[in-house]
Short mmCIF file of C-alpha atoms in Angstrom, two decimals:
data_model
loop_
_atom_site.label_atom_id
_atom_site.label_comp_id
_atom_site.label_asym_id
_atom_site.label_seq_id
_atom_site.Cartn_x
_atom_site.Cartn_y
_atom_site.Cartn_z
CA UNK V 1 23.49 -42.27 -25.39
CA UNK V 2 25.49 -40.08 -27.04
CA UNK V 3 26.66 -37.13 -26.49
CA UNK V 4 24.04 -35.03 -28.55
CA UNK V 5 21.20 -37.44 -27.67
CA UNK V 6 22.19 -36.96 -24.20
CA UNK V 7 21.98 -32.87 -24.53
CA UNK V 8 18.67 -32.68 -26.65
CA UNK V 9 16.76 -34.62 -23.66
CA UNK V 10 18.58 -32.60 -20.83
CA UNK V 11 17.09 -29.43 -22.98
CA UNK V 12 13.76 -31.25 -23.49
CA UNK V 13 13.39 -31.48 -19.80
CA UNK V 14 14.35 -28.44 -19.56
CA UNK V 15 11.74 -27.41 -21.40
CA UNK V 16 9.42 -28.96 -20.08
CA UNK V 17 9.27 -28.03 -17.04
CA UNK V 18 9.30 -24.92 -17.88
CA UNK V 19 6.09 -25.24 -19.54
CA UNK V 20 4.74 -26.46 -16.56
CA UNK V 21 6.28 -23.24 -14.34
CA UNK V 22 4.39 -20.86 -17.09
CA UNK V 23 1.48 -22.78 -16.69
CA UNK V 24 1.63 -22.68 -13.23
CA UNK V 25 2.73 -18.98 -13.30
CA UNK V 26 -0.30 -18.09 -15.84
CA UNK V 27 -3.04 -20.06 -13.57
CA UNK V 28 -2.23 -17.60 -10.71
CA UNK V 29 -1.93 -14.92 -12.44
CA UNK V 30 -5.40 -14.94 -14.19
CA UNK V 31 -6.31 -15.29 -10.64
CA UNK V 32 -4.26 -11.59 -9.90
CA UNK V 33 -5.95 -10.60 -12.82
CA UNK V 34 -9.13 -11.19 -11.50
CA UNK V 35 -9.00 -9.65 -8.06
CA UNK V 36 -7.21 -6.59 -9.11
CA UNK V 37 -10.09 -5.80 -11.74
CA UNK V 38 -11.83 -6.55 -8.53
CA UNK V 39 -9.88 -4.03 -5.89
CA UNK V 40 -10.19 -1.31 -9.38
CA UNK V 41 -14.40 -1.68 -9.98
CA UNK V 42 -14.65 -2.26 -6.51
CA UNK V 43 -12.76 1.54 -5.86
CA UNK V 44 -15.03 2.86 -8.71
CA UNK V 45 -18.08 1.53 -7.46
CA UNK V 46 -18.12 0.84 -3.13
CA UNK V 47 -15.69 3.41 -2.37
CA UNK V 48 -15.96 6.38 -5.32
CA UNK V 49 -18.93 7.82 -2.95
CA UNK V 50 -16.02 11.29 -2.13
CA UNK V 51 -13.93 11.57 -5.78
CA UNK V 52 -16.98 14.34 -6.53
CA UNK V 53 -15.16 16.24 -3.30
CA UNK V 54 -11.63 15.64 -3.80
CA UNK V 55 -10.34 18.55 -6.22
CA UNK V 56 -7.57 15.98 -8.03
CA UNK V 57 -8.69 12.76 -10.51
CA UNK V 58 -5.43 10.73 -9.66
CA UNK V 59 -7.86 8.67 -6.76
CA UNK V 60 -9.92 7.79 -9.81
CA UNK V 61 -7.03 7.24 -12.23
CA UNK V 62 -5.76 4.61 -10.28
CA UNK V 63 -8.86 2.12 -9.54
CA UNK V 64 -8.94 3.10 -13.39
CA UNK V 65 -5.32 1.44 -14.44
CA UNK V 66 -5.68 -1.12 -12.27
CA UNK V 67 -9.50 -2.19 -14.08
CA UNK V 68 -7.64 -1.85 -17.27
CA UNK V 69 -4.53 -3.89 -16.22
CA UNK V 70 -6.93 -6.27 -14.73
CA UNK V 71 -8.34 -7.19 -17.62
CA UNK V 72 -5.39 -7.49 -19.34
CA UNK V 73 -3.79 -9.78 -17.16
CA UNK V 74 -6.61 -11.93 -17.46
CA UNK V 75 -6.50 -11.92 -21.85
CA UNK V 76 -2.48 -11.95 -20.98
CA UNK V 77 -2.53 -15.55 -18.79
CA UNK V 78 -4.71 -16.90 -21.93
CA UNK V 79 -2.60 -16.18 -24.04
CA UNK V 80 0.45 -17.59 -22.25
CA UNK V 81 -1.63 -20.48 -21.43
CA UNK V 82 -1.50 -20.71 -25.65
CA UNK V 83 2.20 -19.92 -26.25
CA UNK V 84 3.75 -22.25 -23.49
CA UNK V 85 1.70 -25.47 -24.30
CA UNK V 86 2.06 -24.38 -28.84
CA UNK V 87 5.16 -23.64 -28.11
CA UNK V 88 5.10 -20.80 -30.39
CA UNK V 89 8.05 -18.00 -30.01
CA UNK V 90 6.13 -15.51 -31.40
CA UNK V 91 3.21 -15.48 -29.26
CA UNK V 92 5.64 -16.24 -26.26
CA UNK V 93 6.70 -12.40 -27.68
CA UNK V 94 4.52 -11.04 -27.45
CA UNK V 95 3.03 -12.15 -24.28
CA UNK V 96 6.08 -10.83 -22.93
CA UNK V 97 5.30 -7.61 -23.87
CA UNK V 98 2.02 -7.35 -22.42
CA UNK V 99 3.76 -8.58 -18.74
CA UNK V 100 5.69 -5.66 -19.86
CA UNK V 101 3.05 -3.40 -20.44
CA UNK V 102 0.86 -4.33 -17.65
CA UNK V 103 4.25 -4.27 -15.22
CA UNK V 104 4.88 -0.78 -16.17
CA UNK V 105 0.61 -0.06 -16.12
CA UNK V 106 1.01 -1.74 -12.23
CA UNK V 107 3.94 0.43 -11.46
CA UNK V 108 2.12 3.47 -12.17
CA UNK V 109 -0.68 2.49 -10.35
CA UNK V 110 1.04 2.08 -7.37
CA UNK V 111 3.62 5.10 -7.96
CA UNK V 112 0.45 7.91 -8.37
CA UNK V 113 -1.02 5.89 -4.94
CA UNK V 114 2.03 6.82 -2.75
CA UNK V 115 2.56 10.82 -4.92
CA UNK V 116 -1.29 11.46 -3.96
CA UNK V 117 -1.25 9.58 -0.57
CA UNK V 118 1.56 12.10 0.44
CA UNK V 119 -0.36 15.17 -1.03
CA UNK V 120 -4.01 14.37 0.37
CA UNK V 121 -4.06 16.30 3.35
CA UNK V 122 -2.66 19.77 1.76
CA UNK V 123 -5.67 18.85 -0.97
CA UNK V 124 -8.16 18.43 1.51
CA UNK V 125 -6.97 20.92 3.88
CA UNK V 126 -6.70 23.90 0.88
CA UNK V 127 -10.48 22.50 -0.93
CA UNK V 128 -12.66 21.14 1.30
CA UNK V 129 -14.27 23.25 3.15
CA UNK V 130 -14.46 25.92 -0.08
CA UNK V 131 -16.23 22.20 -2.14
CA UNK V 132 -18.65 21.83 0.88
CA UNK V 133 -19.62 25.39 1.52
CA UNK V 134 -19.85 26.47 -3.02
CA UNK V 135 -21.45 23.34 -3.89
CA UNK V 136 -23.36 21.97 -1.43
CA UNK V 137 -27.15 21.83 -2.72
CA UNK V 138 -26.20 23.75 -5.94
CA UNK V 139 -28.07 23.06 -9.01
CA UNK V 140 -26.02 20.60 -11.26
CA UNK V 141 -24.07 20.12 -7.81
CA UNK V 142 -26.15 17.14 -6.64
CA UNK V 143 -23.17 14.53 -6.50
CA UNK V 144 -21.36 16.82 -4.42
CA UNK V 145 -24.61 17.14 -2.48
CA UNK V 146 -25.18 13.16 -1.84
CA UNK V 147 -21.25 12.77 -0.79
CA UNK V 148 -21.54 15.93 1.86
CA UNK V 149 -24.43 14.13 3.39
CA UNK V 150 -23.34 10.39 3.37
CA UNK V 151 -19.49 12.00 4.81
CA UNK V 152 -21.41 13.73 7.52
CA UNK V 153 -23.57 11.12 8.52
CA UNK V 154 -21.55 8.21 8.37
CA UNK V 155 -18.23 9.65 10.07
CA UNK V 156 -20.20 11.56 12.37
CA UNK V 157 -18.56 14.28 11.84
CA UNK V 158 -19.66 18.31 10.40
CA UNK V 159 -18.31 20.08 8.64
CA UNK V 160 -15.32 20.08 6.94
CA UNK V 161 -12.69 21.16 10.66
CA UNK V 162 -16.07 22.02 12.51
CA UNK V 163 -19.13 22.84 12.44
CA UNK V 164 -18.94 26.57 12.47
CA UNK V 165 -17.75 26.76 8.19
CA UNK V 166 -21.15 25.32 7.92
CA UNK V 167 -21.79 29.88 8.76
CA UNK V 168 -19.30 30.81 5.87
CA UNK V 169 -21.93 28.30 2.94
CA UNK V 170 -23.69 29.78 0.28
CA UNK V 171 -26.65 27.28 0.99
CA UNK V 172 -26.71 28.19 4.60
CA UNK V 173 -26.89 32.38 3.69
CA UNK V 174 -29.69 31.73 0.94
CA UNK V 175 -33.43 31.76 1.47
CA UNK V 176 -34.28 28.30 1.46
CA UNK V 177 -32.34 26.87 4.31
CA UNK V 178 -33.92 30.01 6.65
CA UNK V 179 -33.36 29.33 10.33
CA UNK V 180 -31.22 26.35 9.17
CA UNK V 181 -27.90 25.55 10.72
CA UNK V 182 -26.13 23.17 9.47
CA UNK V 183 -27.93 20.78 7.09
CA UNK V 184 -30.11 17.98 8.19
CA UNK V 185 -27.09 15.47 7.78
CA UNK V 186 -24.98 16.77 10.64
CA UNK V 187 -27.46 15.89 13.15
CA UNK V 188 -26.99 12.78 15.13
CA UNK V 189 -30.62 11.83 14.66
CA UNK V 190 -31.61 12.64 11.46
CA UNK V 191 -34.80 14.28 10.92
CA UNK V 192 -36.19 17.07 8.88
CA UNK V 193 -35.45 20.09 9.56
CA UNK V 194 -33.67 18.82 12.75
CA UNK V 195 -30.63 21.77 11.33
CA UNK V 196 -32.28 24.32 12.78
CA UNK V 197 -31.10 23.29 16.12
CA UNK V 198 -27.38 23.57 16.75
CA UNK V 199 -27.01 22.07 20.60
CA UNK V 200 -24.36 19.51 20.90
CA UNK V 201 -26.65 16.97 21.84
CA UNK V 202 -28.27 17.74 18.79
CA UNK V 203 -25.90 17.57 15.74
CA UNK V 204 -21.84 16.84 15.77
CA UNK V 205 -20.65 20.14 17.04
CA UNK V 206 -17.06 19.46 17.44
CA UNK V 207 -15.97 16.73 14.96
CA UNK V 208 -15.03 17.85 11.79
CA UNK V 209 -15.10 15.71 8.28
CA UNK V 210 -11.37 15.95 7.09
CA UNK V 211 -9.03 13.68 8.75
CA UNK V 212 -11.75 11.25 9.07
CA UNK V 213 -12.10 11.05 5.12
CA UNK V 214 -8.75 11.85 4.88
CA UNK V 215 -7.64 8.81 7.49
CA UNK V 216 -10.64 6.92 4.53
CA UNK V 217 -8.76 7.97 2.01
CA UNK V 218 -5.32 6.94 2.44
CA UNK V 219 -6.75 3.93 3.67
CA UNK V 220 -7.67 2.91 0.53
CA UNK V 221 -4.71 4.16 -1.73
CA UNK V 222 -3.08 1.68 0.52
CA UNK V 223 -4.35 -0.51 -0.36
CA UNK V 224 -4.10 0.22 -4.34
CA UNK V 225 -0.95 1.26 -3.56
CA UNK V 226 -0.19 -1.86 -2.07
CA UNK V 227 -1.87 -4.78 -5.18
CA UNK V 228 0.05 -2.44 -7.60
CA UNK V 229 3.42 -3.32 -7.34
CA UNK V 230 2.67 -6.66 -5.82
CA UNK V 231 0.98 -7.71 -8.44
CA UNK V 232 3.89 -6.45 -10.61
CA UNK V 233 7.04 -7.61 -8.19
CA UNK V 234 5.28 -11.28 -9.05
CA UNK V 235 4.80 -11.00 -12.93
CA UNK V 236 9.37 -10.71 -13.19
CA UNK V 237 8.83 -14.56 -12.42
CA UNK V 238 6.51 -15.19 -15.25
CA UNK V 239 8.58 -12.81 -17.55
CA UNK V 240 12.12 -14.21 -16.49
CA UNK V 241 10.22 -17.98 -17.14
CA UNK V 242 9.29 -16.85 -20.43
CA UNK V 243 12.72 -15.70 -21.45
CA UNK V 244 13.81 -18.94 -20.43
CA UNK V 245 11.11 -20.33 -21.98
CA UNK V 246 12.02 -18.46 -25.41
CA UNK V 247 15.73 -19.21 -25.09
CA UNK V 248 14.47 -22.99 -25.41
CA UNK V 249 13.11 -23.46 -27.93
CA UNK V 250 14.35 -23.59 -31.46
CA UNK V 251 13.44 -20.14 -33.92
CA UNK V 252 10.15 -21.91 -35.99
CA UNK V 253 9.74 -19.94 -39.65
CA UNK V 254 7.46 -17.54 -40.53
#
């Protein structure tokens, strides 16, 4: 065997190994894309009840970024399989560019989640009470009303800091809420007009919602950030494999 034949055989073996490595990567990348999209959709559907109580759109934006990234990841995974087995350098270039775009999207989602995690406490302290007291039961603010009722029932709390926050409520002060002390959703056992009696045996008198909502959202921001950064780190290997395979293939005419 001549040196040239040996070199060509070595290059062929290397190329085949890279092809299979990239194919395996793309298989798991497709699964990861589905997972990323699922986390984004899960956040927007199952965990979005309290978005109307937040003054910032950052929480929702991070979830949308994950959904978009997940869809693009799945399309990119299919393209990567085609580019790998057809050994088309032009497709590999497109694949690498898409990988880079997804990488940046997921890094942005992770950074946004981290930044908002740091800002969340201050935002809730500044705005949650005003949102609850000024928008509850107001026409056109049904989303806030439903979110407040669900928040107070799900977390067994009443008001932002405690039940006395409802004394400043526009709804409590209105004729519509005659004799109501707090919304019925503050009651330990919800019955019609139970919010007219603010005895500790009847309502969650000392338990405010602000800390519980903050902890709830922070936990989900951790998940969003971890998924975004985690998948982005995995993509580095995909980009390395792609560059190596691209260099190992001969230039093709256009």
